[in-house]
């Protein structure tokens, strides 16, 4: 059981103050939300709590006792468990191995018993996890549940969740909230970071708002509305209305015929210029595989993929990226979206580093790259940019903005977007949606995959519902939610 008190916590990175004299009390048995824009300092503060960073100044008290959290291990020993914004699982190992990794006891000797204990947690918390699956083969949604299981198994009493619902579907969220409440009702405590204000209002007892590294306010969750919260976070804010004018393009840009591959069963569809085809569905129903086939990461067993008149069915990813006008926003920005150790500029030109003006006589042209970088920073409002900063050090939302800046830069005719607004704050989300709608108006064909039903409905011209690798139907996005819900669960409404 933990009551946590932070006193004057300050953390600087170079000239940037990520946490500025933060004082905060987190009461035991509560769910405490920390809100703030991309780059406000939320993750940094949590990294301090979980022993990943040392603060430059300030103290941490647990039950009025001064503690020093100087490693992940000391955090765990104090009962603090953190689930990171980016998963930290080992892809090549099984789920079970990932959970057991680093826990005490002889691995082989107690394996059977550990397995039983872990399975018990899965059942208690209804986590639906396959212990024998390899992590690299499971969906992001399941990976997230594995992360939760991992800290539960380590006996966490204070759970830190950094954007935990970013990849869950409405049904899963409900279930997930029940899990969290069950945890807190047993006298435990949760710190909850999210950009989804409705969820914060639904779940949390107390809210703290950070702005540019400072605590702005802490208050109880009473009579709050998303608008009120948004105003406190970023000041007066008028919600922009997304407009989706009717367009008259006729050319088909992407045509997929009877595609068959592992986890995909005979999917067919086409997307015209100026059209957004949304795909809604519970995470892990074939979305990732579908995108992987289109992008050439895996070869289909049967079926055909055409870009305009070109048959690209068996093209390599490299050729697809180099030769077609395509923008690809991957689900997992950490592993395939960005190179963490490179600068912002170099990440922005990743697909063009061998071409003019970025490369002349085999030499990278710093000035040209800098120009692209400056433009992206302004247009996409990328925050936290220090001289020579590598992309891995930017906040989650700011990393996502870089992928979008790169993938939309050359006005692609086909855009494959998976969870494009994941981890973005309100302002950035609206900006990205506007950019994608602008691309649509300019004639881009867009495949928009999201587990956020409201979002995908709002953006799409037509909406496909995917279930167990099949399209249940392609419908009008304004179809009522109940019907969409049934289709998402694999049922055909009367
Ligand atoms: N290791 C680091 N080196 C340099 N700057 C860093 C480092 N870690 C974080 N920062 C900077 O500190 C600031 C706060 O980042 P942080 O990740 O805490 O933001 P956040 O509130 O979690 O944002 P988001 O909502 O986008 O995840 C950002 O400007 C970020 O670029
Ligand atoms: Mg963060």
XYZ file of C-alpha atoms and ligand atoms in Angstrom:
526
model
C 0.000 0.000 0.000
C 1.550 3.206 -1.110
C 0.986 6.893 -0.621
C 3.351 8.733 -2.808
C 4.601 12.277 -2.412
C 6.812 14.121 -4.851
C 8.577 17.242 -3.676
C 10.197 19.810 -5.968
C 11.161 17.335 -8.648
C 13.211 18.942 -11.401
C 14.715 17.268 -14.434
C 16.577 18.992 -17.226
C 17.814 17.737 -20.561
C 20.381 20.250 -21.731
C 18.649 23.602 -21.691
C 15.188 22.050 -21.665
C 13.433 21.689 -18.326
C 11.232 18.625 -18.748
C 10.067 18.657 -15.109
C 10.052 21.989 -13.361
C 9.809 21.879 -9.570
C 6.978 19.374 -9.448
C 5.258 18.742 -6.121
C 2.414 16.286 -6.018
C 0.684 13.848 -3.675
C -0.850 10.632 -4.935
C -3.173 9.119 -2.357
C -3.432 5.442 -1.772
C -6.496 3.731 -3.208
C -7.062 6.341 -5.914
C -6.699 6.540 -9.656
C -4.792 9.740 -10.345
C -4.629 11.121 -13.871
C -1.728 13.176 -15.193
C -2.707 15.216 -18.227
C -0.818 17.499 -20.548
C 0.138 18.175 -24.143
C 2.714 16.177 -26.067
C 6.043 16.988 -24.459
C 4.554 18.361 -21.222
C 6.819 16.109 -19.154
C 4.497 13.275 -18.124
C 6.645 10.357 -19.213
C 9.789 11.963 -17.820
C 8.174 12.253 -14.396
C 7.056 8.641 -14.517
C 10.511 7.524 -15.600
C 11.865 9.198 -12.489
C 9.337 7.322 -10.370
C 10.197 4.015 -11.936
C 13.943 4.430 -11.558
C 14.877 5.040 -15.177
C 15.964 8.638 -14.651
C 17.522 10.403 -11.687
C 15.959 13.769 -10.943
C 18.353 16.712 -10.827
C 16.615 17.927 -7.718
C 13.742 16.968 -5.447
C 12.604 14.140 -3.224
C 10.216 11.236 -3.323
C 8.404 9.994 -0.222
C 6.472 6.782 0.123
C 4.257 6.671 3.215
C 6.198 9.686 4.502
C 9.511 7.929 4.166
C 12.177 9.394 1.906
C 13.105 6.890 -0.786
C 15.748 6.740 -3.463
C 14.597 5.118 -6.635
C 17.773 4.675 -8.599
C 16.982 1.581 -10.645
C 14.044 -0.341 -12.019
C 14.764 -2.937 -9.406
C 14.479 -0.509 -6.520
C 11.197 0.754 -7.984
C 9.837 -2.795 -8.153
C 11.029 -3.490 -4.615
C 9.021 -0.449 -3.501
C 5.967 -1.846 -5.285
C 6.072 0.566 -8.220
C 5.310 -0.989 -11.576
C 5.294 0.977 -14.809
C 3.805 0.125 -18.135
C 5.570 2.183 -20.724
C 4.206 4.095 -23.665
C 6.441 1.889 -25.798
C 6.371 -1.745 -24.974
C 9.506 -3.213 -23.577
C 9.019 -6.894 -24.324
C 11.545 -9.149 -26.021
C 9.955 -10.035 -29.376
C 11.815 -13.313 -29.908
C 10.697 -14.814 -26.605
C 7.375 -16.341 -25.657
C 4.863 -14.477 -23.523
C 5.609 -16.750 -20.580
C 9.347 -16.195 -20.899
C 8.838 -12.447 -21.036
C 6.805 -12.505 -17.852
C 9.227 -14.675 -15.954
C 12.325 -12.901 -17.225
C 14.223 -11.409 -14.314
C 11.983 -12.771 -11.575
C 13.498 -14.685 -8.725
C 13.804 -18.457 -8.474
C 15.396 -21.050 -10.636
C 13.864 -20.871 -14.063
C 13.309 -24.546 -14.853
C 12.637 -25.699 -11.329
C 9.686 -23.489 -10.687
C 8.433 -23.101 -14.206
C 5.370 -25.226 -13.727
C 4.345 -23.457 -10.566
C 5.024 -20.020 -12.035
C 2.953 -20.893 -15.035
C 0.039 -21.796 -12.789
C 0.345 -18.551 -10.832
C 0.486 -16.526 -14.005
C -2.469 -18.360 -15.503
C -4.393 -17.608 -12.312
C -3.747 -13.873 -12.780
C -4.847 -14.100 -16.400
C -8.095 -15.724 -15.280
C -8.682 -13.361 -12.339
C -8.235 -10.299 -14.490
C -9.762 -11.827 -17.648
C -6.713 -10.867 -19.669
C -7.047 -13.370 -22.530
C -3.409 -14.063 -23.151
C -1.755 -17.022 -24.842
C 1.302 -17.790 -22.726
C 3.007 -19.844 -25.409
C 2.748 -17.384 -28.263
C 5.889 -15.578 -29.336
C 5.629 -11.890 -28.583
C 6.573 -10.927 -32.143
C 3.514 -12.785 -33.393
C 0.899 -11.263 -31.128
C -1.098 -8.108 -31.658
C -0.190 -4.821 -30.033
C -3.331 -5.092 -27.925
C -2.216 -8.388 -26.491
C 1.306 -7.077 -25.946
C -0.184 -4.415 -23.783
C -2.019 -6.952 -21.681
C 1.232 -8.900 -21.360
C 2.912 -5.777 -19.993
C 0.146 -5.451 -17.430
C 0.419 -9.090 -16.482
C 4.140 -8.660 -16.065
C 3.829 -5.928 -13.438
C 0.927 -7.648 -11.715
C 3.055 -10.755 -11.427
C 5.810 -8.707 -9.846
C 3.397 -7.627 -7.140
C 3.048 -3.938 -7.977
C 1.044 -1.853 -5.516
C 1.399 1.383 -7.440
C 0.755 0.936 -11.100
C 1.855 3.592 -13.569
C 0.093 3.447 -16.899
C 1.484 5.669 -19.635
C -1.253 5.923 -22.273
C -2.521 2.445 -21.553
C -5.697 2.583 -23.576
C -3.992 3.879 -26.672
C -4.500 0.591 -28.468
C -7.617 -0.859 -26.905
C -11.050 -1.109 -28.466
C -14.246 0.079 -26.750
C -15.117 -3.373 -25.453
C -11.585 -4.006 -24.274
C -11.466 -0.628 -22.541
C -14.539 -1.445 -20.495
C -12.969 -4.713 -19.428
C -9.650 -3.016 -18.796
C -11.225 -0.356 -16.561
C -12.833 -3.095 -14.532
C -9.416 -4.645 -14.082
C -8.011 -1.323 -12.892
C -10.887 -0.742 -10.463
C -10.501 -4.251 -9.115
C -6.833 -3.437 -8.494
C -7.549 -0.133 -6.732
C -10.382 -1.556 -4.639
C -7.819 -3.840 -3.062
C -6.069 -0.739 -1.677
C -3.641 -0.215 -4.517
C -2.966 2.983 -6.421
C -2.791 3.936 -10.085
C -1.246 6.824 -11.966
C -2.959 7.099 -15.312
C -1.667 9.082 -18.281
C -3.906 9.552 -21.273
C -4.855 11.981 -23.996
C -8.392 10.642 -24.034
C -10.285 13.003 -21.823
C -13.548 11.074 -21.776
C -11.707 8.097 -20.389
C -9.983 10.148 -17.751
C -13.334 11.498 -16.625
C -14.838 8.043 -16.574
C -12.033 6.396 -14.668
C -10.035 8.737 -12.487
C -10.606 10.176 -9.016
C -8.092 13.014 -9.178
C -6.566 14.937 -12.080
C -3.282 16.830 -12.290
C -2.455 19.006 -15.267
C 1.098 19.589 -16.426
C 2.085 22.294 -18.851
C 5.640 22.669 -20.081
C 7.009 20.726 -17.158
C 5.056 22.525 -14.432
C 2.082 21.477 -12.349
C -0.751 23.793 -13.307
C -3.471 22.385 -11.111
C -4.681 19.330 -9.188
C -8.365 18.734 -8.557
C -10.970 16.084 -7.913
C -12.941 14.618 -10.743
C -16.230 16.397 -10.111
C -18.404 18.012 -12.759
C -15.646 17.757 -15.310
C -16.251 17.784 -19.029
C -13.753 17.075 -21.808
C -14.047 20.719 -22.899
C -13.241 21.977 -19.408
C -10.211 19.722 -19.189
C -9.010 20.696 -22.640
C -9.224 24.373 -21.744
C -7.198 23.814 -18.603
C -4.599 21.903 -20.552
C -4.025 24.201 -23.488
C -5.988 27.339 -22.733
C -9.019 28.414 -24.746
C -9.526 26.007 -27.552
C -12.133 25.921 -30.249
C -12.762 22.515 -31.673
C -12.362 22.519 -35.415
C -15.039 20.901 -37.463
C -13.698 18.401 -39.921
C -15.163 18.893 -43.342
C -15.378 16.107 -45.869
C -16.642 17.536 -49.129
C -17.999 15.304 -51.844
C -15.351 14.731 -54.511
C -15.541 13.547 -58.063
C -12.381 11.563 -58.689
C -12.923 8.308 -60.529
C -9.554 6.602 -60.788
C -9.036 3.480 -58.716
C -5.714 3.709 -56.888
C -5.615 0.502 -54.908
C -7.395 -2.716 -55.787
C -7.113 -5.835 -53.692
C -8.609 -9.065 -55.019
C -9.310 -12.206 -53.059
C -6.283 -11.886 -50.870
C -5.309 -14.974 -48.976
C -2.496 -15.154 -46.453
C -2.105 -16.261 -42.859
C -4.956 -14.650 -40.873
C -6.495 -13.054 -43.974
C -9.270 -14.848 -45.825
C -10.300 -13.664 -49.261
C -10.345 -9.940 -48.708
C -11.296 -7.792 -51.685
C -11.745 -4.046 -51.899
C -10.776 -1.026 -53.874
C -10.054 2.573 -52.998
C -10.542 5.398 -55.423
C -8.663 8.660 -55.543
C -10.129 11.085 -53.026
C -11.585 8.335 -50.941
C -10.953 7.135 -47.407
C -11.681 3.497 -46.776
C -11.763 2.936 -43.049
C -11.177 -0.392 -41.414
C -12.751 -0.889 -38.028
C -12.323 -3.960 -35.935
C -11.040 -5.289 -32.688
C -7.265 -5.228 -32.633
C -5.675 -8.434 -33.841
C -8.302 -9.418 -36.401
C -5.973 -9.256 -39.379
C -5.389 -5.513 -39.701
C -1.639 -5.886 -39.304
C -1.422 -8.775 -41.776
C -3.457 -6.931 -44.368
C -1.137 -3.960 -44.222
C 1.916 -6.230 -44.246
C 0.799 -7.847 -47.488
C 0.027 -4.565 -49.183
C 3.404 -3.177 -48.104
C 5.234 -6.267 -49.324
C 6.459 -7.435 -45.916
C 4.760 -10.772 -46.500
C 3.803 -12.481 -49.735
C 0.205 -13.527 -50.316
C -0.637 -17.173 -50.934
C -3.320 -16.163 -53.369
C -4.914 -13.019 -54.703
C -3.834 -9.869 -56.404
C -2.862 -6.345 -55.415
C -2.953 -3.564 -57.956
C -1.749 0.014 -57.675
C -3.509 1.849 -60.489
C -2.795 -0.454 -63.445
C 0.315 -2.014 -62.006
C 0.224 -5.486 -60.523
C 2.344 -5.156 -57.361
C 1.354 -8.488 -55.809
C 4.856 -9.816 -55.497
C 6.807 -6.596 -55.242
C 9.361 -6.094 -52.499
C 8.773 -3.465 -49.829
C 11.725 -1.535 -51.149
C 10.271 -1.300 -54.638
C 6.860 -0.387 -53.297
C 8.314 2.488 -51.309
C 10.736 3.629 -53.994
C 8.592 3.314 -57.073
C 5.062 4.078 -55.969
C 3.681 7.277 -54.572
C 2.870 5.878 -51.186
C 2.807 7.131 -47.610
C 2.915 4.516 -44.888
C 2.167 5.211 -41.250
C 2.940 2.041 -39.328
C 1.243 0.948 -36.155
C 4.475 0.549 -34.290
C 6.492 3.724 -34.690
C 9.363 2.513 -32.522
C 10.403 -0.500 -34.554
C 9.489 0.290 -38.128
C 8.576 3.939 -38.181
C 11.712 5.631 -36.982
C 15.415 5.165 -36.368
C 15.787 6.334 -32.765
C 19.487 7.039 -32.979
C 19.193 9.410 -35.951
C 18.343 13.097 -35.982
C 14.923 14.436 -36.882
C 16.155 15.561 -40.301
C 17.688 12.219 -41.132
C 14.517 10.446 -40.148
C 12.550 12.776 -42.361
C 14.606 11.921 -45.421
C 14.944 8.221 -44.639
C 13.258 7.259 -47.876
C 15.153 9.756 -50.007
C 18.627 9.981 -48.532
C 20.195 8.794 -51.791
C 18.488 11.399 -53.959
C 18.968 15.045 -54.850
C 18.944 17.509 -53.040
C 19.760 15.452 -49.930
C 22.613 13.628 -51.530
C 25.121 15.038 -53.994
C 28.186 13.105 -55.124
C 27.532 10.612 -52.349
C 27.622 13.264 -49.654
C 24.657 14.054 -47.425
C 23.666 17.694 -47.794
C 23.222 19.066 -44.288
C 21.628 22.280 -45.396
C 18.931 20.637 -47.499
C 18.159 18.243 -44.672
C 18.015 21.088 -42.178
C 15.505 22.907 -44.371
C 13.220 19.883 -44.394
C 13.628 19.528 -40.653
C 12.767 23.146 -39.943
C 9.703 22.969 -42.112
C 8.407 19.841 -40.406
C 9.059 21.273 -36.956
C 6.996 24.341 -37.783
C 4.214 22.633 -39.720
C 3.714 19.789 -37.315
C 4.522 21.741 -34.169
C 7.207 19.294 -33.082
C 8.204 20.166 -29.523
C 11.294 19.548 -27.437
C 13.798 19.990 -30.216
C 17.307 20.579 -28.920
C 20.338 20.934 -31.177
C 21.489 17.473 -32.310
C 18.683 15.678 -30.493
C 18.016 12.153 -31.715
C 14.472 11.076 -32.395
C 14.464 8.461 -29.636
C 14.619 11.243 -27.063
C 11.532 13.097 -28.207
C 8.219 12.526 -26.454
C 5.933 9.846 -27.882
C 3.551 12.244 -29.547
C 6.348 14.235 -31.116
C 7.832 11.068 -32.596
C 4.508 10.285 -34.206
C 4.429 13.777 -35.716
C 7.765 13.090 -37.433
C 6.455 9.969 -39.135
C 3.451 11.879 -40.366
C 5.576 14.765 -41.593
C 7.740 12.342 -43.575
C 4.980 10.210 -44.996
C 2.768 13.090 -46.078
C 5.573 15.303 -47.362
C 5.577 14.214 -50.994
C 1.826 14.245 -51.491
C 1.438 10.492 -51.867
C -1.399 9.169 -53.977
C -1.905 6.241 -51.661
C -1.746 6.527 -47.889
C -1.803 3.516 -45.609
C -2.420 4.828 -42.126
C -2.532 2.603 -39.073
C -3.576 4.298 -35.828
C -2.236 7.602 -37.165
C -3.296 9.687 -34.173
C -2.216 7.275 -31.493
C -0.537 9.083 -28.630
C -1.246 12.542 -29.995
C -2.765 15.313 -27.914
C -5.967 17.076 -28.935
C -4.369 19.754 -31.045
C -2.050 17.353 -32.853
C -4.868 14.860 -33.475
C -6.974 17.526 -35.127
C -4.032 18.689 -37.171
C -3.284 15.204 -38.494
C -6.903 14.546 -39.339
C -7.037 17.817 -41.220
C -3.879 16.914 -43.121
C -5.301 13.559 -44.134
C -8.546 15.154 -45.264
C -6.548 17.652 -47.261
C -4.673 14.796 -48.904
C -8.034 13.235 -49.703
C -9.213 16.437 -51.345
C -6.041 16.458 -53.391
C -6.898 13.042 -54.691
C -5.093 10.652 -52.387
C -6.636 7.255 -51.735
C -6.420 6.492 -48.039
C -6.674 3.259 -46.121
C -7.421 4.347 -42.563
C -7.109 1.639 -39.962
C -8.011 2.394 -36.409
C -9.399 0.627 -33.406
C -10.918 3.974 -32.380
C -14.391 3.521 -33.721
C -15.476 7.142 -33.416
C -12.380 8.329 -35.203
C -12.543 5.883 -38.070
C -16.244 6.579 -38.557
C -15.630 10.294 -38.688
C -12.833 10.007 -41.225
C -14.100 7.341 -43.619
C -16.139 7.535 -46.783
C -16.788 3.825 -46.582
C -16.137 1.605 -43.608
C -15.023 -2.020 -43.725
C -15.474 -4.123 -40.621
C -12.790 -6.729 -40.186
C -13.299 -9.830 -38.106
C -11.002 -12.842 -37.965
C -9.330 -11.893 -41.207
C -12.519 -11.359 -43.176
C -14.413 -8.258 -44.147
C -17.833 -8.731 -42.569
C -19.179 -5.929 -44.720
C -18.294 -2.563 -46.199
C -20.834 -0.081 -44.926
C -21.749 3.566 -44.676
C -19.796 4.944 -41.701
C -22.957 6.584 -40.405
C -24.521 3.191 -39.803
C -25.608 3.028 -36.202
C -23.096 1.970 -33.619
C -25.015 -1.052 -32.460
C -24.908 -2.582 -35.907
C -21.197 -1.846 -36.271
C -20.605 -3.345 -32.844
C -22.306 -6.583 -33.880
C -20.260 -6.798 -37.066
C -17.085 -6.207 -35.063
C -17.967 -9.246 -32.992
C -18.524 -11.324 -36.099
C -22.308 -11.267 -36.043
C -24.438 -10.291 -38.974
C -27.294 -7.997 -37.941
C -30.764 -8.918 -39.210
N 16.443 11.663 -22.862
C 16.038 12.868 -23.274
N 16.897 13.744 -23.862
C 16.488 14.965 -24.263
N 15.228 15.418 -24.153
C 14.322 14.593 -23.597
C 14.672 13.282 -23.135
N 13.556 12.700 -22.636
C 12.562 13.599 -22.773
N 13.029 14.751 -23.340
C 12.234 15.968 -23.615
O 11.506 16.296 -22.460
C 10.223 16.812 -22.793
C 9.158 16.030 -22.071
O 9.062 14.758 -22.667
P 8.057 13.655 -22.139
O 8.368 12.409 -22.891
O 8.110 13.603 -20.666
O 6.653 14.262 -22.616
P 5.181 13.672 -22.476
O 4.403 14.617 -21.623
O 5.250 12.272 -22.033
O 4.640 13.795 -23.991
P 3.757 12.775 -24.903
O 2.339 13.070 -24.576
O 4.068 13.190 -26.300
O 4.195 11.395 -24.602
C 10.106 16.703 -24.298
O 10.331 17.971 -24.843
C 11.199 15.732 -24.697
O 11.703 16.022 -25.976
Mg 4.827 10.466 -22.974
